[in-house]
Coordinates of C-alpha atoms in Angstrom, one line a residue:
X1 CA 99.7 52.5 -63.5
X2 CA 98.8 49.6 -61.4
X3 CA 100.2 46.3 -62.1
X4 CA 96.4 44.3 -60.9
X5 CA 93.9 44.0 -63.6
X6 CA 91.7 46.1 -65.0
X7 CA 88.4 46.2 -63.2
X8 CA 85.5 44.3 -64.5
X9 CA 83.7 47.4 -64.6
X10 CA 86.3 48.8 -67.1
X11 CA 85.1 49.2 -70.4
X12 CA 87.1 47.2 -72.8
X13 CA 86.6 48.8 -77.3
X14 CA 87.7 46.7 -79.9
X15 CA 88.5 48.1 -82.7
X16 CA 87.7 45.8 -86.1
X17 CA 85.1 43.1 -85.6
X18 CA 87.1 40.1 -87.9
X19 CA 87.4 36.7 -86.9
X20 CA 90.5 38.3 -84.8
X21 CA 88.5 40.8 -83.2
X22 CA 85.3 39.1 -82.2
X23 CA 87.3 36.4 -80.5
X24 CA 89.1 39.1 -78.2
X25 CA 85.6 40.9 -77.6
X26 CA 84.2 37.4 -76.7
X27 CA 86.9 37.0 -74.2
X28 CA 86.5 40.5 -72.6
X29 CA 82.7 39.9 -72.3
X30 CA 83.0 36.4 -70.8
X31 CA 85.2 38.1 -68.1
X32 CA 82.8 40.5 -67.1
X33 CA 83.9 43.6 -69.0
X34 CA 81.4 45.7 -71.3
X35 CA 82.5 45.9 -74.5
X36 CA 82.5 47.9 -77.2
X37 CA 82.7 46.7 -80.4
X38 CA 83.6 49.6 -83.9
X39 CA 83.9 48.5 -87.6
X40 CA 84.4 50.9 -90.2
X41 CA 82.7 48.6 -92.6
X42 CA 78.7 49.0 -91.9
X43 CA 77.2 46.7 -90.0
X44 CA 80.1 44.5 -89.5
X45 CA 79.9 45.6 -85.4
X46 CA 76.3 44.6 -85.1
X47 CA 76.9 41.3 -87.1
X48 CA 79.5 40.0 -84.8
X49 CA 77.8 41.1 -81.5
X50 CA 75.0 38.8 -83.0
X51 CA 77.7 35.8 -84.0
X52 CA 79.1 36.4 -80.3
X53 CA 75.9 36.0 -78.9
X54 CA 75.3 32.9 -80.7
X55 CA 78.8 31.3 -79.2
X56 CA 77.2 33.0 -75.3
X57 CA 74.6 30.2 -76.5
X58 CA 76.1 27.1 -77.9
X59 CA 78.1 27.2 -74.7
X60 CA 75.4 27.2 -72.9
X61 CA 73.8 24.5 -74.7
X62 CA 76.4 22.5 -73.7
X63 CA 76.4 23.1 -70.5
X64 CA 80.0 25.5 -70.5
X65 CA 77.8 28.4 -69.3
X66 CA 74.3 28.7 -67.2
X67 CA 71.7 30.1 -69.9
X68 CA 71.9 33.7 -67.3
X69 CA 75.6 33.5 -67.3
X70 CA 75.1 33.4 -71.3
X71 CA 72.8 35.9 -71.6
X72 CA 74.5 38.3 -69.4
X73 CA 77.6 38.0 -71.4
X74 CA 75.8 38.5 -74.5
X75 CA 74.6 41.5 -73.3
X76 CA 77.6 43.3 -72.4
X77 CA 78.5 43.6 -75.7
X78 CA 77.6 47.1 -77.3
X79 CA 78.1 48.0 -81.3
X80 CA 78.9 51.5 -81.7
X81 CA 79.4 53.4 -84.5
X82 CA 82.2 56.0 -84.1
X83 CA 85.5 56.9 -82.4
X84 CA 83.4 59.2 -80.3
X85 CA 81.5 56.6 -78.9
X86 CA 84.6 55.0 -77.3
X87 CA 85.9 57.7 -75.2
X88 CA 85.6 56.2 -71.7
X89 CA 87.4 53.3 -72.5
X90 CA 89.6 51.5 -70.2
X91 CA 91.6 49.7 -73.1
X92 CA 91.5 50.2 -77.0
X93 CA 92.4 46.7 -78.7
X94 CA 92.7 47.1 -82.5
X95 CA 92.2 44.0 -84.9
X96 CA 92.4 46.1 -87.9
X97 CA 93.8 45.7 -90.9
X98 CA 97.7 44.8 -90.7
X99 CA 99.2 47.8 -91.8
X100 CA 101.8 50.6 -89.9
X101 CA 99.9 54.0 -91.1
X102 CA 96.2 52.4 -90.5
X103 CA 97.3 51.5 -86.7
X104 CA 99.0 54.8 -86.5
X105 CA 96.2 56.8 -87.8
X106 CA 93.5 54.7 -85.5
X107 CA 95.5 55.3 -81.9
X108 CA 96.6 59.3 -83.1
X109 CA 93.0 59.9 -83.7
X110 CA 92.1 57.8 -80.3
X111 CA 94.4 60.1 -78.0
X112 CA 92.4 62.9 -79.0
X113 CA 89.4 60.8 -77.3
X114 CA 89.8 58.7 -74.7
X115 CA 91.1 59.1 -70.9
X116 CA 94.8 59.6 -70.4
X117 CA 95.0 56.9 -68.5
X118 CA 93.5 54.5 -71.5
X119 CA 96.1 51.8 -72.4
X120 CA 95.8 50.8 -76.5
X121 CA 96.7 47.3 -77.0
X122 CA 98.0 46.7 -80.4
X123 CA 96.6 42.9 -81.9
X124 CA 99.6 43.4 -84.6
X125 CA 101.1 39.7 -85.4
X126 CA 104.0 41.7 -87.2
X127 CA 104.1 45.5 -87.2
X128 CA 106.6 46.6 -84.8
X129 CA 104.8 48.3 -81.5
X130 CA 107.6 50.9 -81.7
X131 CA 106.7 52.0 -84.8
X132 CA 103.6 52.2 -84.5
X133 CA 103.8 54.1 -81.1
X134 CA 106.4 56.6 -82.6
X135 CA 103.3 58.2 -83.7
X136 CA 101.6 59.4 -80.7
X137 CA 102.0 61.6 -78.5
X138 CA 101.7 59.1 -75.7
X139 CA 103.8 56.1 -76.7
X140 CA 104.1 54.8 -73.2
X141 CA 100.6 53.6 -73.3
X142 CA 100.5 51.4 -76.1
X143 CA 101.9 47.8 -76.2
X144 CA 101.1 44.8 -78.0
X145 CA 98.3 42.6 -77.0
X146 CA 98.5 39.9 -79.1
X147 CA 96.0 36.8 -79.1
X148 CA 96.3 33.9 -81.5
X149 CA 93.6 32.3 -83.6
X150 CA 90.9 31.4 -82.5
X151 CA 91.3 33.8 -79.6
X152 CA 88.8 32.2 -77.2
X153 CA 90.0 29.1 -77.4
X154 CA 93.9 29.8 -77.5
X155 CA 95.6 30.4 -74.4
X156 CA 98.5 32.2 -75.5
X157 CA 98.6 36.1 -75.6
X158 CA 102.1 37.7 -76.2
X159 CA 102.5 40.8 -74.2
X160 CA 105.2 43.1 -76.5
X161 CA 107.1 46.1 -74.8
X162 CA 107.8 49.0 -77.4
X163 CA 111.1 50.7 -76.9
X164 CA 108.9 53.6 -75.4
X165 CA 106.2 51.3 -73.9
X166 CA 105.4 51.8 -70.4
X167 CA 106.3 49.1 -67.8
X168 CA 103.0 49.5 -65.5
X169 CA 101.4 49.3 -69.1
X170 CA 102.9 45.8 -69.6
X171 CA 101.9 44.8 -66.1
X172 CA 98.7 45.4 -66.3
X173 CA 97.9 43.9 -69.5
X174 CA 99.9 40.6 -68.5
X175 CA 97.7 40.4 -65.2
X176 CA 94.2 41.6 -67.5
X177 CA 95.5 38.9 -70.1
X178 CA 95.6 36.1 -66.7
X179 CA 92.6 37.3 -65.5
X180 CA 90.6 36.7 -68.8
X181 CA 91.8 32.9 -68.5
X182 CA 94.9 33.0 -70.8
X183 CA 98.3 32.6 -70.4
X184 CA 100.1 35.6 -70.7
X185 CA 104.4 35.9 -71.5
X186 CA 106.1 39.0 -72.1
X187 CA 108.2 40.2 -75.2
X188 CA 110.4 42.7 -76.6
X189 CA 109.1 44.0 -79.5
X190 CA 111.6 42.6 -82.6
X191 CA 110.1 40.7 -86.0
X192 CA 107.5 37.8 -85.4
X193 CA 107.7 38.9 -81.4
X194 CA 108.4 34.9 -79.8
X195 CA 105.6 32.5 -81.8
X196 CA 106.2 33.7 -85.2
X197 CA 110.2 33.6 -84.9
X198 CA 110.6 30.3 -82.8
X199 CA 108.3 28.7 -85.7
X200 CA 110.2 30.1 -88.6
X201 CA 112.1 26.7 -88.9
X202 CA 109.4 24.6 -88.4
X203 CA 108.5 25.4 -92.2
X204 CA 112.1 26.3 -93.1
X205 CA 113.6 22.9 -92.7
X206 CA 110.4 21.0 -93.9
X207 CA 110.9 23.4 -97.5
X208 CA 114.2 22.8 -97.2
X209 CA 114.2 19.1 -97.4
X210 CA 111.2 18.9 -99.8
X211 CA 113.6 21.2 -102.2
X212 CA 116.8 18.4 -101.9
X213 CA 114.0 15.9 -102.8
X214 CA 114.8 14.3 -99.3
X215 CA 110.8 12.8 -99.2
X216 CA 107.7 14.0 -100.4
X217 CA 105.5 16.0 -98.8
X218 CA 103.4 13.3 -97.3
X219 CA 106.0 11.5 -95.9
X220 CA 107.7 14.5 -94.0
X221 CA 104.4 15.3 -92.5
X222 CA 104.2 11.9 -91.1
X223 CA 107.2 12.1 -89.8
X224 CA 107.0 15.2 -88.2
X225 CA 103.9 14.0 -86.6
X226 CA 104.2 10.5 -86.2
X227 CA 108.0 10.3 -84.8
X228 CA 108.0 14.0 -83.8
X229 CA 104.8 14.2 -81.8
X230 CA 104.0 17.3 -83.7
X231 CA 99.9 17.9 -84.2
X232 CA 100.5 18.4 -88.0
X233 CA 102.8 18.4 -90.2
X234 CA 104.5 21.4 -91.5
X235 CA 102.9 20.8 -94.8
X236 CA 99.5 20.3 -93.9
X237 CA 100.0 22.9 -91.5
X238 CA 101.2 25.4 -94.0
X239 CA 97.9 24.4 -96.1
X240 CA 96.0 25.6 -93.5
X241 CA 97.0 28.6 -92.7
X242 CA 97.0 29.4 -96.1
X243 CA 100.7 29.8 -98.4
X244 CA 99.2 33.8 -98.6
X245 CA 99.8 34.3 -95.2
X246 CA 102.5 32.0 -94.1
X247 CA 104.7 33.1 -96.6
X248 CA 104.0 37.0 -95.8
X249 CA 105.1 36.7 -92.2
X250 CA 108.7 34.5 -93.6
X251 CA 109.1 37.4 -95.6
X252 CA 108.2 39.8 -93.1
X253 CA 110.5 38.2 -90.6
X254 CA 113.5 38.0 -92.9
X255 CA 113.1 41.5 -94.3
X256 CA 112.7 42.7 -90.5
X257 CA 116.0 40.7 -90.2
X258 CA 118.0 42.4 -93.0
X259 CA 117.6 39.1 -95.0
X260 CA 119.5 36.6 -92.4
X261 CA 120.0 33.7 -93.5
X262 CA 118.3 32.0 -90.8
X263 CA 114.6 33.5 -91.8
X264 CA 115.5 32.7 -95.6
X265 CA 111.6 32.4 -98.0
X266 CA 111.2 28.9 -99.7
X267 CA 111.4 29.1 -103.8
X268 CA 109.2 26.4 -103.5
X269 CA 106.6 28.3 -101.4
X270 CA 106.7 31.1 -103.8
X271 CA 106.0 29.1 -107.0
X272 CA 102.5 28.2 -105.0
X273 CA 102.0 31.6 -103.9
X274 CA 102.8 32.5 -107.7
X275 CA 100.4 30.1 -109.1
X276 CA 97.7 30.9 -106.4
X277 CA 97.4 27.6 -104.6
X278 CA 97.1 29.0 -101.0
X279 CA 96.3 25.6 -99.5
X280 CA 93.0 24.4 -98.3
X281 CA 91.2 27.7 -98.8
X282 CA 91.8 27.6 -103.1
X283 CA 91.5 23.8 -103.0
X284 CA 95.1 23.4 -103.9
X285 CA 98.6 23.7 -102.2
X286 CA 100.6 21.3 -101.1
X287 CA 98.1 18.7 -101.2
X288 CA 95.3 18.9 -103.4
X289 CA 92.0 19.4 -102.1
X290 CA 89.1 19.2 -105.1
X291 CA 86.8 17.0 -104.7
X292 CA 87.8 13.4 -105.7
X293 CA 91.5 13.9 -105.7
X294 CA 93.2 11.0 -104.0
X295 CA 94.8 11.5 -100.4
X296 CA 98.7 11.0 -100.8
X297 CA 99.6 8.6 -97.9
X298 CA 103.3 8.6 -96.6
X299 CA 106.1 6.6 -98.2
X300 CA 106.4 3.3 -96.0
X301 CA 109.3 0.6 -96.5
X302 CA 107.7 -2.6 -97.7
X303 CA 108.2 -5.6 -94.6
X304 CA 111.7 -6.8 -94.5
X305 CA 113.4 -9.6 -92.5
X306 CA 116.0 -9.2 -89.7
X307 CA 118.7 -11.4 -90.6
X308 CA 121.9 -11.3 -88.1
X309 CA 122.6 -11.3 -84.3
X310 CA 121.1 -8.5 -83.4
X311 CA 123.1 -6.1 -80.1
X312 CA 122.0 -3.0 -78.5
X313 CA 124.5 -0.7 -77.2
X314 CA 124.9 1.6 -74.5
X315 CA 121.7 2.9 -72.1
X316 CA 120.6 6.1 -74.4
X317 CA 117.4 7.2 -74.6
X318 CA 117.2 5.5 -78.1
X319 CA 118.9 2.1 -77.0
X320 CA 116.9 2.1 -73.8
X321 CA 113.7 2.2 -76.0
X322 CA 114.9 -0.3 -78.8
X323 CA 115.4 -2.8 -76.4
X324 CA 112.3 -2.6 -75.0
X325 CA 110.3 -2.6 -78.3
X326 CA 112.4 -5.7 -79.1
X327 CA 111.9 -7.3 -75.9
X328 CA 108.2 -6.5 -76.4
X329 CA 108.0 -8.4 -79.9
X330 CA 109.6 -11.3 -78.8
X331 CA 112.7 -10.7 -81.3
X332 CA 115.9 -12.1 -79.3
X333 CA 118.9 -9.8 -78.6
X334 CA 122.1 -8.7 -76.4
X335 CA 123.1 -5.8 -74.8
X336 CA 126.8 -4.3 -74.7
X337 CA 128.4 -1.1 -73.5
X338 CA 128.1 2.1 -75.7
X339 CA 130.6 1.5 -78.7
X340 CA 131.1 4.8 -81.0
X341 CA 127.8 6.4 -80.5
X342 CA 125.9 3.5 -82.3
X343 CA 122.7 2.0 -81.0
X344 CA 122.4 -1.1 -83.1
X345 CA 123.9 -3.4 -85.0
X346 CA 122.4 -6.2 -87.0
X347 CA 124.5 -8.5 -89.0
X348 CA 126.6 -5.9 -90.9
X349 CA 124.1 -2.7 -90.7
X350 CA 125.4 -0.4 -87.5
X351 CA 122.4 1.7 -86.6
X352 CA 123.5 5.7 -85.2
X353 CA 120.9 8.0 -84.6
X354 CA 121.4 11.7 -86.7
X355 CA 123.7 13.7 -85.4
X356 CA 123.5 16.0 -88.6
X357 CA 126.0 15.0 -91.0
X358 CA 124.6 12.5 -93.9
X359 CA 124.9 8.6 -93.3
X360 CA 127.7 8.9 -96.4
X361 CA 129.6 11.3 -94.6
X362 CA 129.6 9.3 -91.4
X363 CA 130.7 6.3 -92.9
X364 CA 133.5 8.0 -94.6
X365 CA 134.9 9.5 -91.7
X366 CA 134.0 6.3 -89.2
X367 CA 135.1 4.2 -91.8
X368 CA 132.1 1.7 -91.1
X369 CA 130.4 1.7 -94.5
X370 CA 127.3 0.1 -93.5
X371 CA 126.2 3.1 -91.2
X372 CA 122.0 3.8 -91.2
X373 CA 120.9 6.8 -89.3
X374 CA 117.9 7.0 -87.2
X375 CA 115.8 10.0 -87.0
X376 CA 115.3 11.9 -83.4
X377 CA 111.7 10.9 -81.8
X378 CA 109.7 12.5 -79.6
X379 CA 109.8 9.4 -77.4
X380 CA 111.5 6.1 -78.9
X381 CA 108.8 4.1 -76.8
X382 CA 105.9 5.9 -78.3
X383 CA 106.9 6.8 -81.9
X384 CA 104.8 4.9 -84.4
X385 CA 107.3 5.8 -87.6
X386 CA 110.9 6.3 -88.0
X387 CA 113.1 8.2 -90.7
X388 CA 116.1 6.7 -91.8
X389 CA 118.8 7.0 -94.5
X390 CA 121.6 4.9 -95.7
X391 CA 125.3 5.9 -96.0
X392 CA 126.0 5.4 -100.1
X393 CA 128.8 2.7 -99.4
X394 CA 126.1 0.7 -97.8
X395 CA 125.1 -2.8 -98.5
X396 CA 121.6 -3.3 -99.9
X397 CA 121.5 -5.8 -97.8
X398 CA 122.5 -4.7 -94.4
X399 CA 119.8 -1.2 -95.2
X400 CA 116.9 -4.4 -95.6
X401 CA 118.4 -6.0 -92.7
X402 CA 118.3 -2.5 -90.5
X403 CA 115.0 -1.6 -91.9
X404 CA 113.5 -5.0 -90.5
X405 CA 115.2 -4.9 -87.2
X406 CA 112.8 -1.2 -86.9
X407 CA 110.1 -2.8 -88.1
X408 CA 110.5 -5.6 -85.8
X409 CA 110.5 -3.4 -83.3
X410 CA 107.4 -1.4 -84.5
X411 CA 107.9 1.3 -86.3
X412 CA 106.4 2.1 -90.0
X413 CA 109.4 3.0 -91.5
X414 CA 110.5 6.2 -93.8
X415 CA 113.6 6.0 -96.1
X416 CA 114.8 9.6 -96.6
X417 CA 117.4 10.7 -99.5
X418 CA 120.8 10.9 -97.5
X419 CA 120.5 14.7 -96.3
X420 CA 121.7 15.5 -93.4
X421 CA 120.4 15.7 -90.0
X422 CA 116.8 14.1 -90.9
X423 CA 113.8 15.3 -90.2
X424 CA 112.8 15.6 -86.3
X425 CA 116.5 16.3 -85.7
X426 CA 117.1 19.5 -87.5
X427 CA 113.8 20.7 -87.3
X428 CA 114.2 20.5 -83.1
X429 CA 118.1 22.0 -83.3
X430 CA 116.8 25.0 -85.2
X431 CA 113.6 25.2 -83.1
X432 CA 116.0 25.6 -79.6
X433 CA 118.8 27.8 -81.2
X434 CA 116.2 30.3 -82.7
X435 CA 114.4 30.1 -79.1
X436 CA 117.9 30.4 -77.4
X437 CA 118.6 33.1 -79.7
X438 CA 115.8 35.5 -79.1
X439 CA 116.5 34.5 -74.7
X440 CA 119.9 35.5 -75.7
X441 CA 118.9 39.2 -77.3
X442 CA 116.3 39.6 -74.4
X443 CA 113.0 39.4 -76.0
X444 CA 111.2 36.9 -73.6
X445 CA 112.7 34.6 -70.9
X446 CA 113.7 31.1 -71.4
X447 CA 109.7 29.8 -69.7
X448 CA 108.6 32.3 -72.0
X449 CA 109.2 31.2 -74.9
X450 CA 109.2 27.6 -74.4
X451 CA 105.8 28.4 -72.7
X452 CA 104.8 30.5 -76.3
X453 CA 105.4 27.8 -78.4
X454 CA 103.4 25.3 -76.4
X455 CA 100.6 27.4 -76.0
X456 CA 100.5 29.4 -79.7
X457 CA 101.0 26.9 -82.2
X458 CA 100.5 23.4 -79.8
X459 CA 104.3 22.0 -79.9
X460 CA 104.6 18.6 -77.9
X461 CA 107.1 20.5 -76.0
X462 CA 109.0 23.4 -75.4
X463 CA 112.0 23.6 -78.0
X464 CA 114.2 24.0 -75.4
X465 CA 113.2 21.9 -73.3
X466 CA 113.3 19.9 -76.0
X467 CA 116.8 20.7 -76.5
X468 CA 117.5 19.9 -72.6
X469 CA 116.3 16.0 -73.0
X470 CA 118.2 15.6 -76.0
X471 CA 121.2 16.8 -74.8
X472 CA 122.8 20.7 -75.6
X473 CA 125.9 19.7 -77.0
X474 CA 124.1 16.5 -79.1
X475 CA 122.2 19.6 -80.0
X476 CA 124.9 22.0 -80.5
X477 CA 126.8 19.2 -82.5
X478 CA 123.5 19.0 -84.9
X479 CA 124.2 22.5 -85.5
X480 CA 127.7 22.8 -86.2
X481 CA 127.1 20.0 -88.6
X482 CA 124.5 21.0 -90.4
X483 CA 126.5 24.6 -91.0
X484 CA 129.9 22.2 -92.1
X485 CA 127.5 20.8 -94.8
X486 CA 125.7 22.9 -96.3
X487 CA 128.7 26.1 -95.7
X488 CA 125.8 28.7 -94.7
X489 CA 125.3 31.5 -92.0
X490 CA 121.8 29.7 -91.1
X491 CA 123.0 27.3 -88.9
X492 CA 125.3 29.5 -86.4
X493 CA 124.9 28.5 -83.3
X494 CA 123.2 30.8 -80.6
X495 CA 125.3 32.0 -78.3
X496 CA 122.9 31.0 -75.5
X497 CA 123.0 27.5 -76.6
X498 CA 126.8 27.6 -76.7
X499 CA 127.2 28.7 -73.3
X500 CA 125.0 26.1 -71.6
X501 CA 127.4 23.8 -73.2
X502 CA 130.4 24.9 -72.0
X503 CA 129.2 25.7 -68.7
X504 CA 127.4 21.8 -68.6
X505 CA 124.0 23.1 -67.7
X506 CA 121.1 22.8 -69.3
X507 CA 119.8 25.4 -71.0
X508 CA 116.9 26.6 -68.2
X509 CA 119.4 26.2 -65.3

């Protein structure tokens, strides 16, 4: 099997004509392949070569295509009605309904059709490509092919080995996948492949902390966006996608999983899906969508004074940023060396940021009862909000006093409940050991799967990356925290991630 693309001349079939499916056969056509497009529902082929067509020509009303470019594309696509009609395919790519037996039953009835040389690219977001292989009598051709919504304008595909997948196979998907203009990564084929792990705890912690009453919905999301540099929150997000689905691939994933901890479904995500409120689709979810229901806006601390010398300790990356914000405003200050991890103080209130114990517990074992914790940001200089929480020995006064010195500085400010490890912070912690974790058991290199979660669901950055700027063992530290206070298996530390910090490397050296 050669590891170079497949030739433009190749026919490319896709099987199921969906939203999922028309996007992949828009992509083929745009790179030059006829393609073949089957439904099993009547008509559906012939409706989304037409919808296809009309994309071929908005693009080239805007100038993204010459009107021949356009209409060559356009006609490259070919509906057919049968499995027949698809025997001198190149590549099979199913979009078909998610389910082991169908995808089974479509690529069994295939072999007895097509070339042996055909490859069948699986679009399956879940279903393991060994299982689904174990049915053929040619397992080594098939391998996962999987695009992300909306396919033609997502960059990421996820190229998943099966345990009897074929390596040339791979190959030459990954270099068709580049040549069509995305970005491919490899995968070994486990639960939720690299995207749909990795972003398990995106929605995990956000549940979590809505379900401890930490902030409401509106605030989190904020947060997540605002500090964290996140495109949406995992709310909204979740709203979106619609609770139906979201909540399917969690349980997916922690079935898959033999119910770990770490993939652990949201009660509160269940009572929505109960009640059918699947988000933006049903007009309620999270948020509530009807028509004249009020927008919730985040919870912001009313405008408080900064009374007290104010000092800024150490050069972190959170110091470093204060000062300049404060410097910036015109607020006067002083600098001193790094003093017990603290950042700030300001007349009695000594600022830390989270490094995923609660503010109470801090205090109790610094034995500075005025401690406030700052949430992790994507970048201190850029962040327009801020979550914080207050130790429960604090003063009322020196919270006000802290709260002012942030907002001094800038930043809307958040009060959280005291959980631990905030928002950003645990969110990115579990983000980088899930990532390290799936490095660490071989499904995708470290690139790979910072490079999936960029590219499939538009992270500011690479979680570990991510991890590397904030520092492994600050991250590992999070970690080991957050599994000291709350006493569960879903915070064990990857063994990846435990390395690197006892080697002092970072994480892609």
């Amino acid at each position: 099997m050669s590891h170079t693309p497949l030739p433009q001349q190749a026919v490319i079939a896709v099987v199921g004509t969906g939203a999922m499916g028309a996007g992949i056969a828009q992509v083929a056509a745009a790179a030059g392949h006829p393609v073949k497009l089957l439904d099993a529902r009547p008509d559906a082929a012939n409706r989304a070569v037409a919808g296809i067509r009309a994309q071929f020509a908005k693009m080239a009303e805007k100038g993204k295509l010459t009107a021949a470019a356009a209409e060559a594309a356009g006609q490259r696509l070919i509906p057919v009605s049968s499995l027949a009609d698809l025997a001198d395919a190149a590549l099979v790519v199913e979009a078909i309904v998610e389910n082991l037996e169908a995808k089974q039953k479509l690529y069994a009835d295939l072999e007895a059709i097509v070339g042996t040389d055909c490859i069948f690219g699986t679009n399956t977001s879940s279903i393991s490509v060994t299982a689904i292989g174990a049915a053929l009598k040619h397992p080594e051709r098939l391998a996962g092919l999987h695009f992300f919504n909306p396919a033609p304008l997502m960059a990421l595909v996820e190229i998943v080995s099966g345990l009897a997948t074929d390596k040339g196979v791979a190959d030459t998907l990954y270099a068709t996948a580049a040549a069509w203009g995305k970005t491919p990564v490899h995968a070994k084929s486990t639960p939720g492949f690299i995207v749909n792990r990795v972003a398990r705890p995106y929605y995990a912690e956000a549940l979590r902390l809505a379900q401890e009453g930490a902030a409401d919905y509106a605030t989190i999301d904020a947060v997540m966006r605002e500090a964290g540099g996140f495109r949406m929150g995992p709310f909204e997000l979740m709203d979106m996608i619609g609770h139906d689905v979201n909540f399917a691939v969690t349980n997916s994933v922690w079935r898959a999983f033999y119910n770990d901890q770490r993939f652990l479904p949201s009660l509160i995500q269940q009572e929505l899906v109960d009640a059918g409120f699947y988000g933006k689709k049903t007009g309620r979810g999270f948020y509530d969508y009807r028509e004249g229901a009020a927008k919730p806006v985040p919870q912001t601390e009313a405008a408080q004074t900064p009374a007290g010398k104010i000092t800024v300790f150490g050069e972190s990356t959170a110091a470093d940023a204060l000062a300049d914000r404060l410097q910036h405003s015109g607020l006067s200050f002083t600098r001193a060396p790094e003093v017990d991890g603290r950042i700030a103080d300001i007349g009695r209130a000594i600022l830390y940021v989270t490094d995923g114990r609660s503010a109470t517990q801090r205090a109790a074992e610094s034995g500075v009862a005025n401690t406030v914790l700052i949430d992790l940001a994507l970048d201190y200089d850029k962040a327009t909000r801020l979550a914080i929480s207050a130790a429960e020995q604090c003063e009322p006064a020196a919270v006000a006093s802290a709260i002012g010195l942030l907002q001094a500085a800038g930043f809307a400010v958040s009060r959280f409940i005291d959980v631990p490890g905030l928002a950003v912070m645990r969110t990115v912690a579990m983000l980088a050991n899930e990532a390290a974790d799936a490095v660490n058991q071989g499904v995708c290199s470290e690139a790979g799967a910072d490079q999936a979660m960029r590219l499939g669901v538009n992270y500011p950055q690479g979680p570990l990356a991510w991890a590397d700027q904030v520092g492994i063992a600050a991250i590992r530290d999070v970690l080991a925290n957050l599994g000291t206070s709350y006493g569960e298996d879903r915070y064990r530390i990857s063994p990846l991630l435990q390395r690197a910090v006892f080697a002092a490397r970072k994480i892609h050296d």
